[in-house]
Short mmCIF file of C-alpha atoms in Angstrom, two decimals:
data_model
loop_
_atom_site.label_atom_id
_atom_site.label_comp_id
_atom_site.label_asym_id
_atom_site.label_seq_id
_atom_site.Cartn_x
_atom_site.Cartn_y
_atom_site.Cartn_z
CA MET I 1 0.00 0.00 0.00
CA ASN I 2 2.64 2.52 1.08
CA GLU I 3 4.84 1.58 -1.87
CA TYR I 4 2.00 2.30 -4.31
CA LEU I 5 1.25 5.65 -2.68
CA ILE I 6 4.92 6.61 -2.82
CA LEU I 7 5.02 5.67 -6.51
CA ILE I 8 1.80 7.56 -7.34
CA GLY I 9 2.83 10.65 -5.40
CA THR I 10 6.30 10.66 -6.93
CA VAL I 11 4.99 10.24 -10.48
CA ILE I 12 2.40 13.02 -10.15
CA ALA I 13 4.95 15.39 -8.61
CA ILE I 14 7.46 14.68 -11.38
CA CYS I 15 4.75 15.13 -14.04
CA VAL I 16 3.76 18.52 -12.64
CA LEU I 17 7.38 19.68 -12.55
CA LEU I 18 8.06 18.34 -16.04
CA ASN I 19 4.90 19.99 -17.35
CA ARG I 20 6.22 23.38 -16.23
CA PHE I 21 9.46 22.68 -18.07
CA ALA I 22 7.66 21.30 -21.13
CA GLN I 23 5.72 24.55 -21.61
CA ARG I 24 8.94 26.07 -22.93
CA LEU I 25 9.48 23.30 -25.46
CA PRO I 26 7.89 23.13 -28.91
CA ILE I 27 6.70 19.55 -28.35
CA PRO I 28 3.37 18.55 -26.73
CA SER I 29 3.83 18.07 -22.99
CA LEU I 30 1.89 14.79 -23.18
CA LEU I 31 4.89 13.17 -24.86
CA ILE I 32 6.91 13.92 -21.73
CA PHE I 33 4.47 11.89 -19.61
CA ILE I 34 4.73 8.92 -21.99
CA ALA I 35 8.53 9.12 -21.87
CA LEU I 36 8.41 9.18 -18.07
CA GLY I 37 6.24 6.07 -18.07
CA MET I 38 8.71 4.30 -20.35
CA CYS I 39 11.53 5.25 -17.96
CA PHE I 40 9.63 3.53 -15.15
CA GLY I 41 8.71 0.56 -17.36
CA VAL I 42 10.23 -2.86 -17.90
CA ASN I 43 12.98 -1.64 -20.25
CA GLY I 44 13.45 1.65 -18.43
CA ILE I 45 15.63 2.92 -15.62
CA VAL I 46 13.29 1.81 -12.82
CA GLY I 47 12.36 -1.47 -14.53
CA ILE I 48 8.82 -2.04 -13.25
CA PRO I 49 7.32 -5.11 -15.01
CA PHE I 50 3.76 -4.18 -15.94
CA ASP I 51 1.62 -5.80 -18.64
CA ASP I 52 -1.90 -5.79 -17.18
CA TYR I 53 -4.06 -4.64 -20.10
CA GLN I 54 -7.26 -5.23 -18.13
CA ILE I 55 -6.55 -2.79 -15.31
CA SER I 56 -4.92 -0.36 -17.75
CA GLU I 57 -8.07 -0.28 -19.86
CA GLN I 58 -10.25 0.31 -16.80
CA ILE I 59 -8.08 3.10 -15.39
CA CYS I 60 -7.68 4.79 -18.78
CA SER I 61 -11.41 4.55 -19.50
CA VAL I 62 -12.26 6.25 -16.21
CA CYS I 63 -9.68 8.97 -16.84
CA LEU I 64 -10.83 9.40 -20.44
CA LEU I 65 -14.47 9.86 -19.42
CA PHE I 66 -13.51 12.91 -17.33
CA VAL I 67 -11.34 14.26 -20.14
CA MET I 68 -14.31 13.83 -22.50
CA PHE I 69 -16.74 15.41 -20.03
CA TYR I 70 -14.52 18.42 -19.49
CA GLY I 71 -13.95 18.68 -23.22
CA GLY I 72 -17.71 19.08 -23.61
CA PHE I 73 -18.02 21.26 -20.51
CA GLY I 74 -15.39 23.61 -21.87
CA THR I 75 -16.95 23.91 -25.33
CA ASN I 76 -18.36 27.40 -25.72
CA LEU I 77 -21.26 26.87 -28.11
CA LYS I 78 -21.75 30.58 -28.63
CA ALA I 79 -18.18 31.05 -29.82
CA ALA I 80 -18.16 27.75 -31.71
CA ARG I 81 -21.55 28.10 -33.44
CA PRO I 82 -20.10 29.37 -36.78
CA ALA I 83 -17.97 26.22 -37.05
CA ALA I 84 -20.35 23.72 -35.45
CA ALA I 85 -21.78 22.27 -38.68
CA LYS I 86 -18.34 21.63 -40.17
CA ALA I 87 -17.10 20.12 -36.91
CA VAL I 88 -20.06 17.73 -36.62
CA VAL I 89 -19.61 16.56 -40.22
CA LEU I 90 -15.92 15.91 -39.58
CA SER I 91 -16.58 14.10 -36.29
CA THR I 92 -19.09 11.74 -37.90
CA ALA I 93 -18.65 11.29 -41.65
CA GLY I 94 -15.00 12.30 -41.32
CA VAL I 95 -14.31 9.47 -38.88
CA VAL I 96 -16.00 6.92 -41.13
CA ALA I 97 -14.14 8.20 -44.21
CA THR I 98 -10.78 8.20 -42.44
CA ALA I 99 -11.31 4.69 -41.05
CA GLY I 100 -12.31 3.43 -44.49
CA LEU I 101 -9.35 4.99 -46.30
CA VAL I 102 -6.83 3.72 -43.73
CA GLY I 103 -8.46 0.28 -43.86
CA ILE I 104 -8.09 0.12 -47.64
CA PHE I 105 -4.45 1.21 -47.38
CA ALA I 106 -3.64 -1.34 -44.66
CA HIS I 107 -5.24 -4.13 -46.70
CA PHE I 108 -3.29 -3.47 -49.90
CA ALA I 109 -0.02 -2.03 -48.52
CA LEU I 110 0.41 -4.29 -45.49
CA LYS I 111 -1.42 -7.35 -46.90
CA LEU I 112 -3.79 -7.58 -43.94
CA GLU I 113 -7.25 -9.11 -43.83
CA TRP I 114 -10.13 -6.72 -44.49
CA LEU I 115 -11.60 -6.82 -40.97
CA GLU I 116 -8.22 -6.32 -39.30
CA SER I 117 -7.46 -3.46 -41.69
CA PHE I 118 -10.72 -1.69 -40.91
CA LEU I 119 -10.20 -2.28 -37.18
CA ILE I 120 -6.87 -0.45 -37.39
CA GLY I 121 -8.54 2.35 -39.31
CA SER I 122 -11.35 2.58 -36.75
CA VAL I 123 -9.01 2.71 -33.76
CA ILE I 124 -6.99 5.63 -35.15
CA ALA I 125 -9.83 7.41 -36.96
CA SER I 126 -10.46 10.07 -34.31
CA THR I 127 -8.39 13.10 -33.44
CA ASP I 128 -7.48 13.33 -29.77
CA ALA I 129 -9.15 16.05 -27.71
CA ALA I 130 -6.50 16.10 -24.97
CA SER I 131 -3.68 16.49 -27.50
CA VAL I 132 -5.43 19.15 -29.59
CA PHE I 133 -6.53 21.16 -26.53
CA SER I 134 -3.01 20.94 -25.11
CA VAL I 135 -1.36 22.31 -28.25
CA LEU I 136 -3.96 25.06 -28.82
CA LYS I 137 -3.85 26.29 -25.23
CA THR I 138 -0.14 26.03 -24.47
CA GLN I 139 0.81 27.65 -27.77
CA LYS I 140 -2.08 30.18 -27.45
CA LEU I 141 -2.83 29.27 -31.03
CA ASP I 142 -5.94 31.01 -32.29
CA LEU I 143 -6.76 30.33 -35.93
CA LYS I 144 -8.66 32.31 -38.52
CA ASP I 145 -12.13 31.47 -39.84
CA HIS I 146 -13.18 29.90 -36.50
CA THR I 147 -10.79 27.02 -37.17
CA ALA I 148 -9.81 26.67 -33.50
CA SER I 149 -13.47 26.21 -32.57
CA LEU I 150 -13.88 23.70 -35.40
CA LEU I 151 -10.96 21.63 -34.11
CA GLU I 152 -12.18 21.94 -30.54
CA ILE I 153 -15.63 20.52 -31.28
CA GLU I 154 -14.39 17.90 -33.74
CA SER I 155 -11.68 16.51 -31.48
CA GLY I 156 -14.05 16.46 -28.52
CA SER I 157 -16.91 14.74 -30.32
CA ASN I 158 -15.29 12.24 -32.71
CA ASP I 159 -13.96 9.77 -30.13
CA PRO I 160 -17.44 8.25 -29.58
CA PHE I 161 -17.74 7.42 -33.28
CA SER I 162 -14.26 5.93 -33.44
CA TYR I 163 -15.12 3.84 -30.38
CA MET I 164 -18.39 2.76 -32.01
CA LEU I 165 -16.58 1.53 -35.12
CA THR I 166 -13.99 -0.22 -32.94
CA VAL I 167 -16.74 -2.08 -31.06
CA LEU I 168 -18.32 -3.04 -34.38
CA PHE I 169 -15.18 -4.55 -35.93
CA VAL I 170 -14.08 -6.27 -32.72
CA SER I 171 -17.50 -7.95 -32.62
CA LEU I 172 -17.18 -9.01 -36.26
CA LEU I 173 -13.67 -10.38 -35.70
CA GLN I 174 -14.96 -12.35 -32.71
CA GLY I 175 -17.46 -13.98 -35.05
CA GLU I 176 -20.52 -12.60 -33.31
CA SER I 177 -23.77 -12.47 -35.21
CA ILE I 178 -24.82 -8.84 -34.90
CA SER I 179 -27.08 -6.41 -36.68
CA VAL I 180 -24.81 -3.54 -37.69
CA PRO I 181 -27.64 -0.96 -38.07
CA ALA I 182 -29.12 -1.98 -34.71
CA LEU I 183 -25.74 -1.77 -32.97
CA LEU I 184 -24.99 1.67 -34.40
CA ALA I 185 -28.49 2.98 -33.69
CA ASN I 186 -28.39 1.74 -30.10
CA GLN I 187 -24.94 3.24 -29.53
CA ILE I 188 -25.96 6.65 -30.86
CA LEU I 189 -29.56 6.96 -29.65
CA VAL I 190 -29.05 5.60 -26.13
CA GLY I 191 -25.81 7.54 -25.71
CA ALA I 192 -27.22 10.86 -26.93
CA ALA I 193 -30.49 10.53 -24.99
CA ALA I 194 -28.70 9.60 -21.76
CA GLY I 195 -26.30 12.52 -22.09
CA LEU I 196 -29.11 15.02 -22.58
CA LEU I 197 -31.32 13.62 -19.81
CA ILE I 198 -28.54 13.38 -17.22
CA GLY I 199 -27.25 16.82 -18.17
CA TYR I 200 -30.74 18.32 -17.86
CA ALA I 201 -31.37 16.61 -14.52
CA ALA I 202 -27.98 17.67 -13.15
CA VAL I 203 -28.52 21.32 -14.13
CA PHE I 204 -32.02 21.24 -12.58
CA PHE I 205 -30.74 19.96 -9.22
CA LEU I 206 -27.75 22.31 -9.22
CA LYS I 207 -30.06 25.30 -9.63
CA LYS I 208 -32.81 24.18 -7.26
CA CYS I 209 -31.03 22.37 -4.43
CA ASP I 210 -28.99 23.64 -1.53
CA PHE I 211 -26.49 20.86 -0.81
CA TYR I 212 -25.68 22.14 2.70
CA MET I 213 -22.03 21.18 2.35
CA GLU I 214 -19.00 22.98 1.05
CA GLN I 215 -18.19 22.01 -2.55
CA GLY I 216 -21.33 19.86 -2.64
CA LYS I 217 -22.15 21.10 -6.14
CA THR I 218 -18.70 20.15 -7.40
CA ILE I 219 -19.04 16.63 -6.01
CA PHE I 220 -22.52 16.37 -7.56
CA VAL I 221 -21.17 17.29 -11.02
CA PHE I 222 -18.40 14.71 -10.58
CA ALA I 223 -21.09 12.09 -9.88
CA ALA I 224 -23.17 13.25 -12.86
CA ALA I 225 -20.19 12.78 -15.18
CA ALA I 226 -19.63 9.24 -13.91
CA LEU I 227 -23.32 8.38 -14.34
CA ALA I 228 -23.41 9.89 -17.82
CA TYR I 229 -20.78 7.38 -18.90
CA ALA I 230 -21.85 4.30 -16.95
CA LEU I 231 -25.65 4.27 -17.33
CA PRO I 232 -25.83 4.24 -21.15
CA SER I 233 -22.93 1.77 -21.28
CA VAL I 234 -25.00 -0.70 -19.23
CA PHE I 235 -27.77 -0.52 -21.83
CA GLY I 236 -25.48 -0.82 -24.84
CA GLY I 237 -25.21 2.91 -25.50
CA ASN I 238 -22.09 4.90 -26.24
CA GLY I 239 -20.83 6.14 -22.88
CA TYR I 240 -18.28 8.50 -24.41
CA LEU I 241 -20.93 10.17 -26.57
CA SER I 242 -23.20 10.47 -23.55
CA VAL I 243 -20.62 12.01 -21.25
CA TYR I 244 -19.52 14.47 -23.95
CA ILE I 245 -23.10 15.64 -24.64
CA CYS I 246 -23.74 15.88 -20.89
CA GLY I 247 -20.63 18.04 -20.55
CA ILE I 248 -21.73 20.35 -23.38
CA TYR I 249 -25.22 20.78 -21.89
CA MET I 250 -23.92 21.54 -18.40
CA GLY I 251 -21.02 23.71 -19.55
CA ASN I 252 -23.31 26.01 -21.51
CA ALA I 253 -25.95 26.28 -18.78
CA ALA I 254 -25.97 29.16 -16.30
CA LEU I 255 -24.67 27.18 -13.34
CA PRO I 256 -23.97 28.69 -9.92
CA ASP I 257 -20.31 28.70 -8.86
CA LYS I 258 -19.15 27.63 -12.31
CA LYS I 259 -15.65 28.95 -11.68
CA ASP I 260 -15.26 26.46 -8.81
CA LEU I 261 -16.27 23.66 -11.19
CA VAL I 262 -13.74 24.86 -13.77
CA HIS I 263 -10.92 24.91 -11.23
CA PHE I 264 -11.86 21.45 -9.93
CA PHE I 265 -12.11 19.79 -13.34
CA ASP I 266 -8.95 21.54 -14.50
CA ALA I 267 -7.16 19.64 -11.75
CA VAL I 268 -9.05 16.37 -12.37
CA THR I 269 -8.39 16.33 -16.12
CA GLY I 270 -4.79 17.37 -15.55
CA ILE I 271 -4.23 14.38 -13.28
CA ALA I 272 -6.24 12.14 -15.64
CA GLN I 273 -4.06 13.02 -18.62
CA MET I 274 -0.89 12.52 -16.61
CA MET I 275 -2.12 9.11 -15.42
CA ILE I 276 -3.21 7.97 -18.88
CA PHE I 277 -0.03 8.87 -20.70
CA PHE I 278 2.24 7.68 -17.89
CA LEU I 279 0.36 4.38 -17.67
CA LEU I 280 0.57 3.85 -21.43
CA GLY I 281 4.29 4.51 -21.32
CA LEU I 282 4.59 2.06 -18.43
CA LEU I 283 2.54 -0.58 -20.26
CA VAL I 284 4.52 -0.57 -23.49
CA THR I 285 7.61 -2.74 -23.93
CA PRO I 286 10.06 -0.60 -25.95
CA SER I 287 12.08 -3.62 -27.08
CA GLU I 288 8.99 -4.88 -28.97
CA LEU I 289 8.33 -1.63 -30.84
CA PRO I 290 10.84 -2.00 -33.71
CA GLU I 291 8.82 -4.81 -35.33
CA THR I 292 5.77 -2.54 -35.63
CA PHE I 293 7.56 0.75 -36.26
CA LEU I 294 7.74 0.52 -40.07
CA PRO I 295 4.05 -0.35 -40.61
CA ALA I 296 3.14 2.31 -38.04
CA LEU I 297 5.22 4.88 -39.91
CA LEU I 298 3.59 3.97 -43.23
CA ILE I 299 0.09 4.19 -41.76
CA MET I 300 0.88 7.49 -40.03
CA LEU I 301 2.26 9.03 -43.25
CA PHE I 302 -0.75 7.84 -45.27
CA LEU I 303 -3.12 9.08 -42.58
CA THR I 304 -1.45 12.49 -42.34
CA PHE I 305 -0.80 13.25 -46.01
CA ILE I 306 -3.60 11.39 -47.83
CA ALA I 307 -6.47 10.03 -45.71
CA ARG I 308 -7.06 13.01 -43.40
CA PRO I 309 -6.61 15.70 -46.12
CA LEU I 310 -8.80 13.75 -48.56
CA ALA I 311 -11.60 13.27 -46.02
CA ALA I 312 -11.37 16.88 -44.80
CA GLY I 313 -11.26 18.27 -48.34
CA ILE I 314 -14.23 16.28 -49.62
CA LEU I 315 -16.36 17.18 -46.60
CA LEU I 316 -15.32 20.79 -45.95
CA ALA I 317 -14.90 22.21 -49.45
CA PRO I 318 -18.65 22.08 -50.23
CA MET I 319 -19.25 23.88 -46.91
CA GLY I 320 -17.16 26.89 -47.91
CA SER I 321 -13.75 26.05 -46.42
CA GLY I 322 -10.74 27.28 -48.33
CA LEU I 323 -7.55 25.36 -49.03
CA ARG I 324 -5.69 27.01 -46.16
CA GLN I 325 -8.31 26.03 -43.59
CA ILE I 326 -8.49 22.50 -44.98
CA GLY I 327 -4.68 22.34 -44.77
CA VAL I 328 -4.60 23.32 -41.10
CA VAL I 329 -7.50 21.01 -40.22
CA SER I 330 -5.73 18.15 -42.00
CA TRP I 331 -2.47 18.72 -40.16
CA ALA I 332 -4.19 19.18 -36.79
CA GLY I 333 -5.55 15.62 -36.86
CA LEU I 334 -3.42 14.56 -33.89
CA ARG I 335 -3.81 11.00 -32.65
CA GLY I 336 -3.59 10.40 -28.94
CA VAL I 337 -4.81 8.64 -25.86
CA ALA I 338 -8.25 7.67 -27.15
CA SER I 339 -6.73 5.63 -29.97
CA ILE I 340 -4.49 3.74 -27.55
CA VAL I 341 -7.36 3.10 -25.12
CA PHE I 342 -9.48 1.74 -27.98
CA ALA I 343 -6.54 -0.44 -29.05
CA ILE I 344 -6.36 -1.89 -25.53
CA TYR I 345 -10.10 -2.61 -25.73
CA ALA I 346 -9.49 -4.53 -28.97
CA VAL I 347 -6.56 -6.46 -27.46
CA LEU I 348 -8.76 -7.52 -24.54
CA GLY I 349 -11.21 -8.94 -27.09
CA GLU I 350 -8.71 -11.79 -27.60
CA ILE I 351 -8.84 -11.62 -31.38
CA GLU I 352 -6.04 -12.91 -33.58
CA LEU I 353 -4.24 -10.12 -35.43
CA HIS I 354 -1.13 -10.00 -37.59
CA TYR I 355 0.43 -7.17 -35.59
CA ASN I 356 0.37 -6.34 -31.90
CA LEU I 357 -2.34 -3.69 -32.16
CA PHE I 358 -1.32 -1.88 -28.97
CA ASN I 359 2.30 -1.48 -30.10
CA LEU I 360 1.23 -0.48 -33.61
CA VAL I 361 -1.14 2.24 -32.40
CA PHE I 362 1.33 3.37 -29.73
CA CYS I 363 3.94 4.06 -32.43
CA ILE I 364 1.38 5.89 -34.59
CA VAL I 365 0.41 8.12 -31.66
CA ILE I 366 4.02 8.91 -30.75
CA LEU I 367 4.79 9.82 -34.36
CA SER I 368 1.63 11.91 -34.66
CA LEU I 369 2.22 13.86 -31.46
CA GLY I 370 5.91 14.28 -32.13
CA ILE I 371 5.63 15.43 -35.74
CA GLN I 372 2.16 16.95 -36.17
CA GLY I 373 1.88 18.36 -32.66
CA THR I 374 5.31 19.94 -32.78
CA LEU I 375 4.87 21.46 -36.24
CA LEU I 376 1.24 22.60 -35.93
CA PRO I 377 2.16 26.20 -34.97
CA ARG I 378 4.65 26.33 -37.84
CA VAL I 379 2.21 24.90 -40.39
CA SER I 380 -0.47 27.35 -39.24
CA SER I 381 1.95 30.23 -39.67
CA VAL I 382 3.08 29.12 -43.15
CA LEU I 383 -0.56 28.86 -44.24
CA ASP I 384 -1.23 32.32 -42.75
CA MET I 385 -4.00 30.97 -40.54
CA ILE I 386 -2.91 32.43 -37.18
CA ASP I 387 -5.19 35.17 -35.87
CA ARG I 388 -3.02 37.32 -33.61
CA ASN I 389 -5.91 39.59 -32.61
CA GLN I 390 -7.81 36.91 -30.74
CA ASP I 391 -7.16 34.63 -27.78
CA VAL I 392 -7.94 30.96 -28.40
CA ARG I 393 -8.90 30.54 -24.75
CA ARG I 394 -12.07 32.54 -25.44
CA THR I 395 -13.43 29.58 -27.40
CA PHE I 396 -13.37 27.51 -24.19
CA ASN I 397 -15.90 27.87 -21.37
CA ASP I 398 -13.08 27.47 -18.86
CA TYR I 399 -11.49 30.72 -20.03
CA GLN I 400 -11.61 33.45 -17.40
CA GLU I 401 -11.01 36.99 -18.59
CA ASP I 402 -8.47 39.10 -16.77
CA ASN I 403 -11.21 41.52 -15.69
CA ASP I 404 -13.58 39.19 -13.86
CA VAL I 405 -16.61 40.77 -12.26
CA SER I 406 -17.57 40.17 -8.64
CA PHE I 407 -20.89 40.97 -7.01
CA VAL I 408 -21.34 42.39 -3.52
CA LYS I 409 -24.55 43.09 -1.63
CA LEU I 410 -25.45 46.25 0.25
CA HIS I 411 -28.40 46.20 2.66
CA VAL I 412 -30.14 49.57 3.01
CA SER I 413 -31.21 49.57 6.64
CA ALA I 414 -33.52 52.03 8.38
CA GLY I 415 -31.97 55.49 8.46
CA HIS I 416 -29.31 54.56 5.89
CA ARG I 417 -27.94 57.60 4.08
CA MET I 418 -28.80 56.02 0.70
CA ALA I 419 -32.49 55.59 1.52
CA GLY I 420 -34.76 57.91 -0.42
CA LYS I 421 -32.17 58.82 -3.04
CA ALA I 422 -32.03 57.98 -6.74
CA LEU I 423 -29.05 55.89 -7.85
CA LYS I 424 -27.65 58.78 -9.89
CA GLU I 425 -27.44 60.81 -6.66
CA LEU I 426 -25.46 58.18 -4.77
CA PRO I 427 -21.71 58.69 -4.33
CA LEU I 428 -20.76 55.35 -5.91
CA ALA I 429 -17.25 54.95 -7.27
CA PRO I 430 -17.04 55.14 -11.10
CA ASP I 431 -16.04 51.47 -11.32
CA PHE I 432 -19.15 50.30 -9.43
CA LEU I 433 -22.38 49.34 -11.18
CA ALA I 434 -25.74 48.80 -9.51
CA ALA I 435 -26.67 45.50 -11.18
CA LEU I 436 -29.82 44.44 -9.30
CA LEU I 437 -32.13 45.72 -6.62
CA LEU I 438 -34.07 43.26 -4.46
CA ARG I 439 -37.18 44.78 -2.84
CA GLY I 440 -39.30 42.33 -0.93
CA LYS I 441 -40.17 39.60 -3.42
CA GLU I 442 -39.41 41.82 -6.40
CA THR I 443 -36.20 41.79 -8.41
CA LEU I 444 -35.57 45.06 -10.24
CA VAL I 445 -33.00 46.00 -12.86
CA PRO I 446 -32.19 49.54 -11.72
CA ASN I 447 -31.24 52.63 -13.69
CA GLY I 448 -30.15 56.09 -12.65
CA GLU I 449 -33.71 57.17 -11.83
CA THR I 450 -34.40 54.22 -9.50
CA VAL I 451 -35.00 55.42 -5.93
CA VAL I 452 -33.47 53.30 -3.17
CA GLU I 453 -35.80 52.55 -0.24
CA GLU I 454 -35.25 51.30 3.29
CA GLY I 455 -35.09 47.49 3.34
CA ASP I 456 -33.74 47.24 -0.21
CA LEU I 457 -30.88 44.89 -1.01
CA LEU I 458 -28.63 46.48 -3.62
CA ILE I 459 -26.36 44.23 -5.68
CA LEU I 460 -23.22 46.03 -6.86
CA ALA I 461 -20.83 44.81 -9.55
CA ALA I 462 -17.14 45.68 -9.60
CA GLU I 463 -13.90 44.36 -11.02
CA GLN I 464 -12.61 41.39 -9.05
CA PHE I 465 -9.35 41.73 -7.16
CA GLU I 466 -7.03 38.82 -8.03
CA ASP I 467 -3.49 39.99 -7.26
CA ARG I 468 -3.05 38.95 -3.65
CA GLU I 469 0.72 38.84 -3.64
CA ASN I 470 1.00 41.61 -1.00
CA LEU I 471 -2.18 40.78 0.89
CA SER I 472 -2.23 38.55 3.94
CA MET I 473 -5.22 37.57 6.07
CA SER I 474 -5.26 36.63 9.75
CA GLU I 475 -8.01 35.62 12.13
CA ILE I 476 -8.40 36.83 15.72
CA CYS I 477 -11.06 35.35 17.99
CA LEU I 478 -12.04 37.36 21.10
CA ASP I 479 -12.96 35.86 24.45
CA LYS I 480 -14.43 37.56 27.51
CA ASN I 481 -10.95 38.54 28.71
CA SER I 482 -9.88 40.19 25.43
CA LYS I 483 -9.13 43.88 25.92
CA TRP I 484 -10.85 44.68 22.61
CA ALA I 485 -14.18 43.27 23.79
CA GLY I 486 -16.64 46.10 24.40
CA LYS I 487 -14.66 48.63 22.37
CA SER I 488 -15.60 50.18 19.04
CA LEU I 489 -13.24 49.83 16.09
CA SER I 490 -12.45 53.54 16.23
CA GLU I 491 -10.93 52.98 19.69
CA ILE I 492 -8.63 50.18 18.54
CA ARG I 493 -5.17 50.79 17.16
CA LEU I 494 -4.08 48.30 14.54
CA PRO I 495 -0.61 48.14 12.97
CA LYS I 496 -0.12 50.44 9.99
CA GLY I 497 -1.55 48.92 6.80
CA SER I 498 -3.96 46.62 8.69
CA LEU I 499 -7.75 46.61 8.63
CA ILE I 500 -10.52 44.52 10.16
CA VAL I 501 -12.51 43.60 7.05
CA LEU I 502 -15.25 41.42 8.54
CA ILE I 503 -16.57 40.02 11.78
CA GLN I 504 -18.09 36.58 12.33
CA ARG I 505 -20.67 36.85 15.12
CA GLU I 506 -23.03 34.02 16.09
CA GLY I 507 -22.93 32.51 12.62
CA LYS I 508 -23.46 35.83 10.85
CA THR I 509 -21.00 37.91 8.84
CA LEU I 510 -20.78 41.63 9.62
CA ILE I 511 -19.02 44.28 7.57
CA PRO I 512 -17.71 46.61 10.30
CA GLY I 513 -17.50 50.38 10.51
CA GLY I 514 -15.77 52.67 12.96
CA SER I 515 -18.76 52.61 15.33
CA THR I 516 -19.01 48.80 15.39
CA VAL I 517 -18.57 47.51 18.95
CA LEU I 518 -16.67 44.25 19.33
CA GLN I 519 -18.05 41.51 21.56
CA ALA I 520 -16.67 38.42 23.24
CA GLY I 521 -16.97 35.49 20.85
CA ASP I 522 -16.35 37.61 17.75
CA CYS I 523 -13.88 36.29 15.17
CA LEU I 524 -12.17 39.08 13.24
CA ALA I 525 -10.64 38.80 9.78
CA VAL I 526 -7.67 41.18 9.60
CA ALA I 527 -6.16 42.12 6.24
CA ARG I 528 -2.68 43.53 5.91
CA LEU I 529 -1.16 45.19 2.88
CA GLY I 530 2.51 45.86 2.45
CA ALA I 531 5.82 44.38 1.49
CA GLU I 532 5.75 41.89 4.35
CA THR I 533 3.49 38.91 3.84
CA GLY I 534 2.41 36.16 6.14
CA GLU I 535 0.03 36.03 9.05
CA LEU I 536 -0.19 38.68 11.73
CA HIS I 537 0.57 37.27 15.16
CA PHE I 538 -0.86 38.83 18.32
CA ASP I 539 0.06 38.02 21.89
CA LYS I 540 -2.51 37.56 24.64
CA ASN I 541 -2.75 41.34 25.06
CA LEU I 542 -3.58 41.70 21.34
CA THR I 543 -0.26 43.41 20.66
CA LEU I 544 1.35 42.64 17.31
CA SER I 545 4.34 40.29 17.61
CA HIS I 546 6.75 39.17 14.86
#
């Protein structure tokens, strides 16, 4: 147990440190995680013997479902709408066309049986969301003609169709008697319906329920993602399609505390990608790769320079795409973790194949990430497709602008100096905006002529403060012997640059003023600005000590 925890902790820590270093390199950081796994593997420095495809497939599938969910959750439909039709065509018909072309090539060039050839084509037919997102975000690569949005939606939504074709050809190779139309219809209809229903239900509960626990909403969304994958899978539906659609529905809904969800799933998907690529590097036996390297290279070259461009050109040209956009879309067809996970699924089907499918696909993915991923910024620049006036992160729902807005509430009590005055008469700072006014059961959108009344709750919007480098917070709790108890704030001398910003009293939060009298049992939040950071420390006489 302890040995496993030491290994897991060490690997994650190394991955995080390497990821920081990899941001400065022109290669996708995901390759670094694979290389680290190979270093720990049977032919590596550490030499861990690991060949359990079963547990690898289970772990990678769980990790991939959260990557897929967050891919959907982060898809900004408003920004992506102009490219949505093209992306959907590529993620459906494009996958089928690519799988078919690669299958034909593998049959004639590598002399493989038809079913095995089409299985190889199906496994590598989809572009990898994690790889594409990684390159676009780390390189801050925004592309003209909504191409970044096109790639975002396509790479996030085509894995389910690649998986569906993989399931189909594995079943045929196993000799099962199946109805192809029924299998495909069940995969699509059950998967899509489950994704929409679970997404709708999750959004409903998130808006209506108070979970009475910190981060309860985040945990609930985590559970919804797991259910969106597992439930349709039980009934023969496509779990990856379901979890992606669920993510899209929830990500584009007006959810409370969405920023908390973004931060949480950023961490979850980050760990998931590290685990997947490290585990795949650990699983592979490098000494066995040379026998599949040449066929993998041939397939990768055909896929990159013929199959992908041909499929993209035939499908996108009638929809108004120019040669430059088709060129970038063709080159951006990175293969990644999904292809390897689907290959493991096929290997577990115990079907007889000419090549070790896992090793073959592993080599294709490494070549794709290493060559296409590294050169994507250069190819985009040569084709004059880089839009330097936009930020690609705006096409993702998880993008947070530098000038975030925060909302604060102001209760207009009896005798308040604002009562009876119109908003335009109030001495609000120029950067403040009166966004809402709550009066009894009414919710008003105020303007300058709106008169504030006693009992109103005024919601003010202002730019959020994020730079906390020189801000430290400390907590002081008063007891009956505290010399501050019974005194007003105006009577208390705090160190220069310090301020009591709020008081917790009997479960309530008070925003204090100079006339506020402190009581025993109060807990004070003290903020301090200045060059010195760290907590303020007070002795028993409430005198500052260092």
